[in-house]
Short mmCIF file of C-alpha atoms in Angstrom, two decimals:
data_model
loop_
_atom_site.label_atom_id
_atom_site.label_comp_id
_atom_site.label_asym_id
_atom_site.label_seq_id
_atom_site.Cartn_x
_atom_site.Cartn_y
_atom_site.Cartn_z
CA UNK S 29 128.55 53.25 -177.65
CA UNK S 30 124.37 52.87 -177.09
CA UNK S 31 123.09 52.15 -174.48
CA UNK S 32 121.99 48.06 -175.61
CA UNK S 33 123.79 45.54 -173.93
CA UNK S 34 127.21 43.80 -176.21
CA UNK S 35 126.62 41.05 -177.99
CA UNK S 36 128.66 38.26 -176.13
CA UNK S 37 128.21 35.22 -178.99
CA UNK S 38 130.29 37.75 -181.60
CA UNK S 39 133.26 37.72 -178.75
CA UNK S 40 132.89 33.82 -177.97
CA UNK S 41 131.57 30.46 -180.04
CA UNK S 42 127.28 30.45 -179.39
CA UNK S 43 127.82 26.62 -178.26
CA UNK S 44 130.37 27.01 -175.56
CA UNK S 45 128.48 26.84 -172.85
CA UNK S 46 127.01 23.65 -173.82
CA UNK S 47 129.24 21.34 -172.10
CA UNK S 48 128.62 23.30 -169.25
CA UNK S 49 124.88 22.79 -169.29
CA UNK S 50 124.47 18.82 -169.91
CA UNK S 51 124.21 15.96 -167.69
CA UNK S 52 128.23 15.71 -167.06
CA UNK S 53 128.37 19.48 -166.41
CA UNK S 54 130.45 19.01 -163.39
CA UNK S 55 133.17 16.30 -165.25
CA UNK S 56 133.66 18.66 -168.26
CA UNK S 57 134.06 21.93 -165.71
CA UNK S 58 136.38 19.64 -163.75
CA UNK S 59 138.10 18.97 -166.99
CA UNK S 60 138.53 22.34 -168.95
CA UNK S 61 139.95 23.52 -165.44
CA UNK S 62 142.86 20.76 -165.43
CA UNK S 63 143.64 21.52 -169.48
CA UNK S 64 143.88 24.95 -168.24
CA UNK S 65 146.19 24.69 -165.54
CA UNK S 66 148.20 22.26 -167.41
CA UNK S 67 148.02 23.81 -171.25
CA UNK S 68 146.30 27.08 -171.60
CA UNK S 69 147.06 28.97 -168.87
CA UNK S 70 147.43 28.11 -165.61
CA UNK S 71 150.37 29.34 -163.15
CA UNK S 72 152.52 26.28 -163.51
CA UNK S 73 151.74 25.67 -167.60
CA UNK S 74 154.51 26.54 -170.38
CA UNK S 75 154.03 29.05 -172.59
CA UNK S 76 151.41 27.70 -175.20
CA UNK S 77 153.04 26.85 -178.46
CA UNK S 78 151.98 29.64 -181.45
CA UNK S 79 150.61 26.36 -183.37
CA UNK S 80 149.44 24.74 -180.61
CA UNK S 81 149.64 21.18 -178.94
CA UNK S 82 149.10 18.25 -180.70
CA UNK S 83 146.04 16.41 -180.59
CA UNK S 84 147.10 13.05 -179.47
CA UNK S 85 148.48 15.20 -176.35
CA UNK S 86 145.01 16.44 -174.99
CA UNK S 87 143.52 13.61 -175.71
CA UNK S 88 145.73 11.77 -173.72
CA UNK S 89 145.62 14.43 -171.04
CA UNK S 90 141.84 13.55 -170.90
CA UNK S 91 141.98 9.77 -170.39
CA UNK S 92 144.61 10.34 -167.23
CA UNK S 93 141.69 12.67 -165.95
CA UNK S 94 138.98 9.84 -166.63
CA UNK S 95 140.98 7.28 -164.80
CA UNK S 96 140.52 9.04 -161.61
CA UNK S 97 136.93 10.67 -162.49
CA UNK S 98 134.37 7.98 -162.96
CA UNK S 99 131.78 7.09 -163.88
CA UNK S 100 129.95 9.69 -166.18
CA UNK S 101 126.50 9.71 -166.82
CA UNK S 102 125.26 7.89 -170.36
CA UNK S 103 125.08 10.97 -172.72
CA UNK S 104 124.87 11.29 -176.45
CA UNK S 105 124.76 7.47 -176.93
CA UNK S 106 128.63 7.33 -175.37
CA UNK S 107 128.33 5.21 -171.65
CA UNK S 108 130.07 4.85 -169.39
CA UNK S 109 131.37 1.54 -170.37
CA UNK S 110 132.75 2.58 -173.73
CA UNK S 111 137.00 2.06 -174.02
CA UNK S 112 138.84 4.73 -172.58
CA UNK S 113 140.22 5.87 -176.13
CA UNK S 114 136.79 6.41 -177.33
CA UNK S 115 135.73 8.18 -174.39
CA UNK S 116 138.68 10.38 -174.36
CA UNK S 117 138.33 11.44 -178.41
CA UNK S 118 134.55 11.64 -177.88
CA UNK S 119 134.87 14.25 -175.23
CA UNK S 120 138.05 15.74 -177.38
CA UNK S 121 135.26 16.18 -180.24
CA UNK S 122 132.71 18.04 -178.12
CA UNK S 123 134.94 20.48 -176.76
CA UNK S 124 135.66 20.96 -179.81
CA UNK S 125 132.22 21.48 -181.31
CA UNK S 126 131.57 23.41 -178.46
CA UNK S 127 134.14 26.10 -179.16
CA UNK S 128 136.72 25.40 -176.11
CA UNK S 129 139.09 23.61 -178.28
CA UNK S 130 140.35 25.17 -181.85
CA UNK S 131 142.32 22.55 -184.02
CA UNK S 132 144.20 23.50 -187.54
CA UNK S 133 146.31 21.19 -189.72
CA UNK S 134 150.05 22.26 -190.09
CA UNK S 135 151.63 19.68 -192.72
CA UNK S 136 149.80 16.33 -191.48
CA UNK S 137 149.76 16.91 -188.16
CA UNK S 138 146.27 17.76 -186.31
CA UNK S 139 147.15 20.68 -183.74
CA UNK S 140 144.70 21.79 -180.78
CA UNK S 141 144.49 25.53 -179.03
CA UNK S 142 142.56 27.43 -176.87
CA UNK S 143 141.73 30.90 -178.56
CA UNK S 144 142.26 34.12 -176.36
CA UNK S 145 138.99 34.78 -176.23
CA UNK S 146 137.58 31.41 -174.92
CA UNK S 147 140.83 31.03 -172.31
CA UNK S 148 139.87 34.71 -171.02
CA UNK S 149 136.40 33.47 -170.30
CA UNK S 150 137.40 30.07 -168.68
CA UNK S 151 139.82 32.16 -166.21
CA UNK S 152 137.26 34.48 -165.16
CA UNK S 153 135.05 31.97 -164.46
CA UNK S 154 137.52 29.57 -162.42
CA UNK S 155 138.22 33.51 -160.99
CA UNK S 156 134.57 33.77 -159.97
CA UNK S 157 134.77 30.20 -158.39
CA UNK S 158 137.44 31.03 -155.91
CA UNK S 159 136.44 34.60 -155.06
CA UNK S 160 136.01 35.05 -151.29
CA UNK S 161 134.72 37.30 -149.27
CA UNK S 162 134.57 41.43 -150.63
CA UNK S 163 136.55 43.68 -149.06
CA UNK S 164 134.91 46.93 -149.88
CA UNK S 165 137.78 48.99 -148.26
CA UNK S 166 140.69 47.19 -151.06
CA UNK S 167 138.07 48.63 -153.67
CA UNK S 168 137.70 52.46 -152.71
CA UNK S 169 141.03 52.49 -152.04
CA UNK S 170 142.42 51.56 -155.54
CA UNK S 171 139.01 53.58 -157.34
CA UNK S 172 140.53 56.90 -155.31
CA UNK S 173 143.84 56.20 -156.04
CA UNK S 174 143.24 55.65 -160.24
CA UNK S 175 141.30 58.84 -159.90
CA UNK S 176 144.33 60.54 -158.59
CA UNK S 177 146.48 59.38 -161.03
CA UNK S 178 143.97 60.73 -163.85
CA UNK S 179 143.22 63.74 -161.91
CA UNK S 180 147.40 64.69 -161.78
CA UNK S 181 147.52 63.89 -165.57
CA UNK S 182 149.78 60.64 -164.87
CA UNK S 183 147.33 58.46 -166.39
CA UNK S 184 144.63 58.35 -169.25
CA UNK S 185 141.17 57.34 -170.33
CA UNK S 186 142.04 53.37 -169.45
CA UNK S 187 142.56 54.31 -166.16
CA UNK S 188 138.97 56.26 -165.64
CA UNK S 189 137.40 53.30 -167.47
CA UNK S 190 139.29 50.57 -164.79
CA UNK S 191 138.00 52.98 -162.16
CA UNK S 192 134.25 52.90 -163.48
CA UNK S 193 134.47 49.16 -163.80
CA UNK S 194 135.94 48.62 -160.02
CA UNK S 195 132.88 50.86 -159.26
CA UNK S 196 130.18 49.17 -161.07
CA UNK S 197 131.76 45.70 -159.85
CA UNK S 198 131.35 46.84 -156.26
CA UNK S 199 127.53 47.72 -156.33
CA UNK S 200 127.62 44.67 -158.03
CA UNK S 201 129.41 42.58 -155.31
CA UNK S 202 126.89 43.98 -152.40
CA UNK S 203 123.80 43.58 -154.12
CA UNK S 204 124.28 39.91 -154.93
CA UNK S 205 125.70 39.35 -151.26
CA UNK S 206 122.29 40.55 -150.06
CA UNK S 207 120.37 37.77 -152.67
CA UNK S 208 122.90 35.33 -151.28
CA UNK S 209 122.18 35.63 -147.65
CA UNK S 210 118.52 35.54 -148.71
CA UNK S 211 118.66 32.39 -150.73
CA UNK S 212 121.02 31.12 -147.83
CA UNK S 213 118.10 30.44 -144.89
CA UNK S 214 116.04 28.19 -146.55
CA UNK S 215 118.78 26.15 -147.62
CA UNK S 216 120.17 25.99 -144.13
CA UNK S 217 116.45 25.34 -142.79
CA UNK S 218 116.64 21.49 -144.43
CA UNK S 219 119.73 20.73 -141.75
CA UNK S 220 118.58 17.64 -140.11
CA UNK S 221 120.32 18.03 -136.67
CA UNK S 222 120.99 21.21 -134.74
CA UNK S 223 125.21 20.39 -135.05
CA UNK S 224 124.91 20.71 -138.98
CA UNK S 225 122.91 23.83 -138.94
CA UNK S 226 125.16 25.85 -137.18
CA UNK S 227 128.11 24.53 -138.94
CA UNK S 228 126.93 25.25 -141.85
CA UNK S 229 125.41 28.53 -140.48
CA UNK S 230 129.56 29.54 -139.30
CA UNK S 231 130.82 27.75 -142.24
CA UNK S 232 128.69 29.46 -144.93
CA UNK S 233 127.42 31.97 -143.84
CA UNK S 234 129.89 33.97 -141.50
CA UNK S 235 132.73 32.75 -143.43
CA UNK S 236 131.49 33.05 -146.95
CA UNK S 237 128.95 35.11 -147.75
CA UNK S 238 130.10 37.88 -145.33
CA UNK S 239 131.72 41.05 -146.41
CA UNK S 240 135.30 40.76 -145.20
CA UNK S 241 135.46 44.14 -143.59
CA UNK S 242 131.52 44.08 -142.57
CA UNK S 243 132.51 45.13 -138.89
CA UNK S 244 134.41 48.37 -140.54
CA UNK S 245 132.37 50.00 -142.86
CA UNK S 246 130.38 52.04 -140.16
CA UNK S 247 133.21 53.41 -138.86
CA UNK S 248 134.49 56.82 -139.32
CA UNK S 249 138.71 56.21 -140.43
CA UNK S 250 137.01 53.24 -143.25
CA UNK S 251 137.62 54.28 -146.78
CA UNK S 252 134.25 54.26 -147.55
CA UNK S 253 133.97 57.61 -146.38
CA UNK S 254 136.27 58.34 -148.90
CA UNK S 255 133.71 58.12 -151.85
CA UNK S 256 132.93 61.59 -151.47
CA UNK S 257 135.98 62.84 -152.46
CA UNK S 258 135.86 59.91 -155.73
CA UNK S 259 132.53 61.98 -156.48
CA UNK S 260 134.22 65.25 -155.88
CA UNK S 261 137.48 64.42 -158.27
CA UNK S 262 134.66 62.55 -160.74
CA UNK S 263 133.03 66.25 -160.87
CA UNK S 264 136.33 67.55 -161.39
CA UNK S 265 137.22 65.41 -164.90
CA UNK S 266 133.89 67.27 -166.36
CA UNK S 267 135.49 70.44 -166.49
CA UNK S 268 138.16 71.62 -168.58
CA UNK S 269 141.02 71.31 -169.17
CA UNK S 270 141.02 67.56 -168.00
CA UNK S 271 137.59 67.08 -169.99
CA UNK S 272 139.14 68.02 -173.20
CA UNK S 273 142.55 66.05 -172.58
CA UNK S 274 140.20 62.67 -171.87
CA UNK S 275 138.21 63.48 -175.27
CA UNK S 276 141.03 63.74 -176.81
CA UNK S 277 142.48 60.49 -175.46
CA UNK S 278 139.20 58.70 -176.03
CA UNK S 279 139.35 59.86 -179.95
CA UNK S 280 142.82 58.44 -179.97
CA UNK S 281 142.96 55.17 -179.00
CA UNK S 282 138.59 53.30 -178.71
CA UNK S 283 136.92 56.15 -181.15
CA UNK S 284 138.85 56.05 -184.42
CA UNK S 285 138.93 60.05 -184.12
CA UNK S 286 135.17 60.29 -183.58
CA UNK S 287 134.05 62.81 -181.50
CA UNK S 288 130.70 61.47 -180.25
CA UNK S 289 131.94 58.27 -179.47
CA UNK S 290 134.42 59.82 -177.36
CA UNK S 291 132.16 61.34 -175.51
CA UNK S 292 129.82 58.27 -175.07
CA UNK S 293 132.68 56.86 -173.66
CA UNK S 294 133.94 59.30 -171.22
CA UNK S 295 130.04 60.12 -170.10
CA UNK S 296 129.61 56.15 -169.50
CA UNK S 297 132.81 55.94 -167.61
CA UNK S 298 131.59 59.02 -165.03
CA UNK S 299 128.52 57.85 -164.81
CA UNK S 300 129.44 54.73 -163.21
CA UNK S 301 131.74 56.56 -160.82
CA UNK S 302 128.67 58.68 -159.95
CA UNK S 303 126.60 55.48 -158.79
CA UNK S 304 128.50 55.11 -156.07
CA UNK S 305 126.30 57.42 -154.00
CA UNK S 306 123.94 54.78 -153.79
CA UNK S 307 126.48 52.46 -151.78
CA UNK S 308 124.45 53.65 -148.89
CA UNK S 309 121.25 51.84 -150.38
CA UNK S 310 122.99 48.80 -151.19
CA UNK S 311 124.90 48.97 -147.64
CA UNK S 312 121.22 49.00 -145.65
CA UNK S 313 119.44 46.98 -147.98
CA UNK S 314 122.63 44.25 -146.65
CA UNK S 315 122.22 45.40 -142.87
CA UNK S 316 118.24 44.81 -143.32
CA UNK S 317 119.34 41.12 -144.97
CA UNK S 318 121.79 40.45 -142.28
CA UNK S 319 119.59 41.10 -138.98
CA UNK S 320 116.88 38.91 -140.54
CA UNK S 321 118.89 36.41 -141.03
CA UNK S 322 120.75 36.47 -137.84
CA UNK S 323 116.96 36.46 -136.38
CA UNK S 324 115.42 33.63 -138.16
CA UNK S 325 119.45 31.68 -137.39
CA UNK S 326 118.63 32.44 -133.76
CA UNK S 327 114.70 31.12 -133.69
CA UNK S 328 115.78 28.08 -135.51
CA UNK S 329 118.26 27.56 -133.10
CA UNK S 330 115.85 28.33 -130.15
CA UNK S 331 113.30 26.15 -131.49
CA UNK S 332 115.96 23.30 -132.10
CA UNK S 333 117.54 23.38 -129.17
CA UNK S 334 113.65 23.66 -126.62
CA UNK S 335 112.21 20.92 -128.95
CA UNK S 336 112.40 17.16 -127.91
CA UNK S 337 114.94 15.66 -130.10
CA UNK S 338 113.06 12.66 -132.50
CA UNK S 339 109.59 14.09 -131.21
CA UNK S 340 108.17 12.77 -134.54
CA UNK S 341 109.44 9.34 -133.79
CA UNK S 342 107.65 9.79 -129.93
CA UNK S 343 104.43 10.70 -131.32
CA UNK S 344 104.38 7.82 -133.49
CA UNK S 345 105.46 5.05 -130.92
CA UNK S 346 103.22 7.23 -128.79
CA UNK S 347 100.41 6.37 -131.13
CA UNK S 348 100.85 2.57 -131.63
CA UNK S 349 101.16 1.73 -128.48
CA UNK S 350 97.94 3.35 -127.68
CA UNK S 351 96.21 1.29 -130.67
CA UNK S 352 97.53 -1.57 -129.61
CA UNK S 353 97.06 -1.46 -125.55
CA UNK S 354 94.44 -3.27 -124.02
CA UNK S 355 91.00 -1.41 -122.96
CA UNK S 356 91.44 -1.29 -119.23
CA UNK S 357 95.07 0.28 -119.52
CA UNK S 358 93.61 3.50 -121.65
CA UNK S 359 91.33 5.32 -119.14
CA UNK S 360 92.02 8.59 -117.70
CA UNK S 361 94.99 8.56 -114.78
CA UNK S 362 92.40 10.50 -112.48
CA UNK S 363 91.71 10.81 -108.60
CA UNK S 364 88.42 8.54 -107.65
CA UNK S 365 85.54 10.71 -107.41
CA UNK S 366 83.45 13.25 -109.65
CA UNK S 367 85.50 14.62 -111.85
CA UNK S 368 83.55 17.80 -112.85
CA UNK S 369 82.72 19.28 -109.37
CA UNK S 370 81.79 23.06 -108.40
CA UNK S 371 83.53 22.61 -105.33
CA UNK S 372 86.65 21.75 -107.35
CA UNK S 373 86.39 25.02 -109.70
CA UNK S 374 88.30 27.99 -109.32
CA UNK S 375 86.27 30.55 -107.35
CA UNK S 376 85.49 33.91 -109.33
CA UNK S 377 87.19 36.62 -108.95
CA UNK S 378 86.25 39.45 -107.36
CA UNK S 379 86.97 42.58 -108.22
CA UNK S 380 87.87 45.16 -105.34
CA UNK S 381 85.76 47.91 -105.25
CA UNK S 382 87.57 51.38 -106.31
CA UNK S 383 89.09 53.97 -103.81
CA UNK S 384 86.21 56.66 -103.13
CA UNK S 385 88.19 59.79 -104.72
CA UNK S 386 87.53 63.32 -102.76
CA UNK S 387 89.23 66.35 -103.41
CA UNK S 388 92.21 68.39 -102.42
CA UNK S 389 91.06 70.43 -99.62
CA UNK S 390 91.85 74.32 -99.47
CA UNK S 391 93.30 75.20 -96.10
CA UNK S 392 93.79 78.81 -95.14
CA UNK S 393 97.02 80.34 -93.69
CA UNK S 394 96.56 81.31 -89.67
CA UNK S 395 97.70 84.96 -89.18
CA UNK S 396 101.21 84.20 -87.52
CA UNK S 397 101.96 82.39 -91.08
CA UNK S 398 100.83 85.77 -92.70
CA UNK S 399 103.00 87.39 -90.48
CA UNK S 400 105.95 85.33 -91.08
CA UNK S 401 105.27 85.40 -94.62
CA UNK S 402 105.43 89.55 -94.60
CA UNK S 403 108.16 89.71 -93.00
CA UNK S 404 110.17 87.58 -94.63
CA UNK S 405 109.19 89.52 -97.92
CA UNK S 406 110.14 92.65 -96.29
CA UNK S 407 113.62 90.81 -95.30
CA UNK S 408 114.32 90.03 -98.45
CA UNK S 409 113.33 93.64 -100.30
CA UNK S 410 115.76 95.30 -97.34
CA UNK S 411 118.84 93.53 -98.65
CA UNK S 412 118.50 93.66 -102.05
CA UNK S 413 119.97 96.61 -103.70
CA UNK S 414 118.32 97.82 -107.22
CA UNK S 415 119.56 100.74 -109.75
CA UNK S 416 117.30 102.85 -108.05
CA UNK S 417 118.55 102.54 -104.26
CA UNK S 418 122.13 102.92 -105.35
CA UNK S 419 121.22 106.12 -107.03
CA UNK S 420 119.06 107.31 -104.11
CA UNK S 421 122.29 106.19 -101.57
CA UNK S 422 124.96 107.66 -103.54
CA UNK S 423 122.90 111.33 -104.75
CA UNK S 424 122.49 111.89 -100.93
CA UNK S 425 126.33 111.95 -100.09
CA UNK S 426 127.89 112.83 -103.56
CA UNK S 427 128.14 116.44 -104.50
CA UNK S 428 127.23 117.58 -108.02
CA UNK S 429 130.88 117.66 -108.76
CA UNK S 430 134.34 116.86 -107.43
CA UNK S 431 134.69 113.15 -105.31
CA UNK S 432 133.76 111.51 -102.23
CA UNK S 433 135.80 108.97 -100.00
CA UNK S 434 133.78 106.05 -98.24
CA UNK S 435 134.79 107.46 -94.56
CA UNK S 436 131.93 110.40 -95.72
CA UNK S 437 129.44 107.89 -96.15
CA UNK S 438 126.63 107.66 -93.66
CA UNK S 439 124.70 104.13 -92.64
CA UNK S 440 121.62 104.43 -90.73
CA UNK S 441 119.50 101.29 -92.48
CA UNK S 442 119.74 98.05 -93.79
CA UNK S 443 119.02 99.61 -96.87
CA UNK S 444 122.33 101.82 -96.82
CA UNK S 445 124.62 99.10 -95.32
CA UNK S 446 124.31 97.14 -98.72
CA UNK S 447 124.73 100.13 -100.58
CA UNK S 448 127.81 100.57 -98.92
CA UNK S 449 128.82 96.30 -99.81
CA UNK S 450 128.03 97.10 -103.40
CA UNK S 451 130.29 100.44 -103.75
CA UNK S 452 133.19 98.04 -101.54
CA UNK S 453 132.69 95.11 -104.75
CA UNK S 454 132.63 98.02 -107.33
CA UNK S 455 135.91 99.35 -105.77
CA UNK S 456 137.76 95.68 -105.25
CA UNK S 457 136.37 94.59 -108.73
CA UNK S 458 138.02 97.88 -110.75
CA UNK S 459 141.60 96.81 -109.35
CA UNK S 460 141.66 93.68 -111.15
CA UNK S 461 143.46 93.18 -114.30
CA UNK S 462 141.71 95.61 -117.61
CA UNK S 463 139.46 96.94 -114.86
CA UNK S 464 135.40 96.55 -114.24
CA UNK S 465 134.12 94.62 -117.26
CA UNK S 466 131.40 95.83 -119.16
CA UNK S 467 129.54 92.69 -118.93
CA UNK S 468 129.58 92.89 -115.18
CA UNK S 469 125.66 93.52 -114.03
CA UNK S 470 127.40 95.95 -111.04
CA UNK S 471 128.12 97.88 -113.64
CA UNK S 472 124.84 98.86 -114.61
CA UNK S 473 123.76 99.35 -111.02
CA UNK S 474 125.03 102.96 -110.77
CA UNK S 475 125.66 104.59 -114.00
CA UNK S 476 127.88 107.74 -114.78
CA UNK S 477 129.77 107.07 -111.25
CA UNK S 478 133.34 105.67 -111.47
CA UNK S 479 134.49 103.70 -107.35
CA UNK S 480 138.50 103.69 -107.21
CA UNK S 481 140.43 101.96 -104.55
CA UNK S 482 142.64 103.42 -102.27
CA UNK S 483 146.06 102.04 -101.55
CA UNK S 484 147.54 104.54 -98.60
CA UNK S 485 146.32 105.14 -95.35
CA UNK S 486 144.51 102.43 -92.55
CA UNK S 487 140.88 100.61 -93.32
CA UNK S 488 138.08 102.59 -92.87
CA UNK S 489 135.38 101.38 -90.10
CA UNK S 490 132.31 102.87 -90.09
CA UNK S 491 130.94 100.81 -86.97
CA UNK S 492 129.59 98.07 -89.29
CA UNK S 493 132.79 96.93 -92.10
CA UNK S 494 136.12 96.96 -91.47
CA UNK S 495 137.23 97.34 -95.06
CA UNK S 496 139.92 99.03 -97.47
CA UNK S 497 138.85 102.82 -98.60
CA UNK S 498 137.56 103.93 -101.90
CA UNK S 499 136.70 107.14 -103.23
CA UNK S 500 133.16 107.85 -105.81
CA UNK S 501 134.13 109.98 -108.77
CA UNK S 502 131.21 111.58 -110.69
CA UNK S 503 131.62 111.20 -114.45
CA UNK S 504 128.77 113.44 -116.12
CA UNK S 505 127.27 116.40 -115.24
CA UNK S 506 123.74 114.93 -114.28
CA UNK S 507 121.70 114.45 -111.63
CA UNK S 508 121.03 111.02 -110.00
CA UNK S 509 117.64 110.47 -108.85
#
């Protein structure tokens, strides 16, 4: 458990990718994928036999496949033209050299398998082949719901380490879609008609290379903002007890009872959980790759579309027959005349001259607007009422103790009529429901005095209001100035 990559010759043969990697690459793919299906493997192939298939039945296998899948290159001395027999055991041998094929001897007959090992790699590779679009949501969904199942104790150490690997494949998955769309463009660029480019452009690109649920993953309901409670219950296997119950289960079953190994393990399985708080990175990185894209999709377009169609092919018939018309057919299609002229030049232009700038005169008021000015001050100060004017209002009526009732009250200004409003809203205002609020700024116009309503008796009118009655209570024994 280091931290150096695994060694992937010990796991399969060092020559089986050869086949792969000659001229006829795409034959001998084409042909490990039909054995597979039909042999080793594949959804509608019997159970492999524990000694294998005979070799006279792959071989024959292979010539049906090389009737239909001609011609091969010339490789290895072995054309195209050889007999089919030949051909077939010749291609037998190198998948066999190469490590795809494995053939014993039982008794005197010559049996062929596929190991484990080497059928595991073909089907993730035909898996890699036919992988579509990612759906990121599918992916956070089944990482949160393996955590759950370790978190609850329902599941083990596998489970964490199928978790990390979901995670680390999923980083994976978006950082190669954003190298895809970038190696995309160019290729699209070579289209030699606007029709192909943006077939391929919807083909490929929207259909292929796009994240299934692109549109989603912004949103607030997508599971990606889920991860935080994957890091959250990733946090939560650190700590004891579920710490020491995955140790232990690590020690068990991949460490042979060794401790540090265990914890290598469990540490390399949590630490790929944690990188999943840079999907953001990998999510922008994508958004960055997709708007240039769309942008250089949508200026090829632009520029395919405005362009001439063959203009190549104009300029070049353009071209010849200018080399090849006679010499009065190639002067200028001009007026009669002198062609440079001043009296056929553009005049100059003038620039107007700027607007002389002067500054905001001053003006004084006349006297009348003084005058309107003062009084209207003076109209304003007489109706409003300050702390000081209620006090001043209110100390000239009210004794030092005992009450007063509003028909006592005397109005011979302005000044005292608003006093008088004021006590009416201070009255009106204490009959609501829980009484005058403490908040309310009345309130802290007249201090120390309490204004009650009265029910009983007929409106007061003091020449001025025609209003209900109240009576001024004095709370504290102080003197209002």
């Amino acid at each position: 458990m280091t931290t150096s990559p695994p060694t992937l010759f010990a796991v399969v043969p060092p020559g089986v990718f050869g086949p792969l990697a000659s001229a006829n690459r795409e034959h001998y793919w084409l042909l490990l994928c039909r054995l597979h299906d039909e042999f080793f493997g594949g959804p509608d192939a019997p159970v492999p036999p524990s000694q294998g298939y005979p070799r006279r039945e792959i071989t024959a296998a292979i010539e049906r496949y090389l009737l239909g899948d001609d011609p091969w290159e010339d490789e290895d001395g072995q054309g195209p033209g050889a007999p089919l027999t030949v051909r077939a055991n010749s291609i037998y041998e190198r998948f066999r050299q190469a490590g795809w094929l494995r053939q014993e001897k039982f008794g005197a007959r010559e049996m062929a398998m596929m190991t484990p090992a080497v059928s595991q790699l073909l089907s993730l590779l035909i898996e890699f082949t036919e992988r579509g679009p990612t759906f990121v949501s599918a992916r956070i969904r089944s990482i949160e719901l393996q955590l759950q199942q370790v978190v609850e104790g329902r599941a083990g150490g596998d489970t964490l380490d199928e978790a990390a690997d979901q995670a680390r494949r999923l980083l994976g998955s978006l950082a190669s879609m954003s190298l895809q769309v970038r190696d995309l463009m160019p290729e699209l660029s070579r289209s030699e008609t606007t029709a192909q480019f943006a077939r391929q452009w919807f083909e490929r690109y929207v259909s292929r290379f796009f994240i299934g649920d692109y549109a989603d993953l912004h949103k607030a309901d997508h599971p990606l903002a889920r991860r935080s409670a994957i890091l959250a219950m990733a946090r939560q296997l650190e700590a004891d007890p579920l710490r020491g119950r995955l140790l232990a289960w690590y020690a068990e079953h991949l460490a042979g009872g060794d401790p540090d190994r265990a914890e290598a393990r469990l540490q390399r399985g949590l630490r790929r959980l944690r990188e999943l708080e840079r999907i953001d990175e990998y999510l922008a990185r994508l958004d960055e790759d997709m708007r240039q894209a769309n942008r250089r999709a949508l200026a090829f377009l632009d520029y395919r579309l405005r362009a001439p169609d063959r203009l190549d092919v104009l300029l070049r018939r353009a071209i010849r027959g200018a080399q090849h018309a006679p010499a009065d057919e190639l002067r200028m299609p001009v007026a009669p005349g002198a062609l440079m002229d001043e009296a056929q030049l553009r005049p100059p232009r003038r620039k107007p001259k700027p607007i002389p700038r002067t500054a905001n005169t001053v003006q004084q008021p006349t006297p009348e607007q003084m005058a309107r000015l003062s009084l209207l001050r003076r109209m304003k100060r007489a109706r409003l009422v300050t702390a000081e004017d209620m006090a001043r209002y209110v100390g000239r009526h009210l004794p030092a103790e005992g009450y007063l009732e509003s028909t006592q009250l005397e109005i011979h200004s302005i000044q005292d009529l608003r006093a008088y409003q004021t006590l009416l809203t201070l009255a009106q205002r204490s009959r609501r429901i829980g009484g005058l609020r403490r908040e309310d700024p009345l309130a802290r116009l007249l201090p120390g005095v309490r204004v009650d309503l009265l029910d009983a008796g007929e409106p007061g009118d003091n020449g001025y209001l025609r209003a209900p009655r109240f009576v001024i209570h004095r709370l504290a024994q102080r003197t209002i100035a």
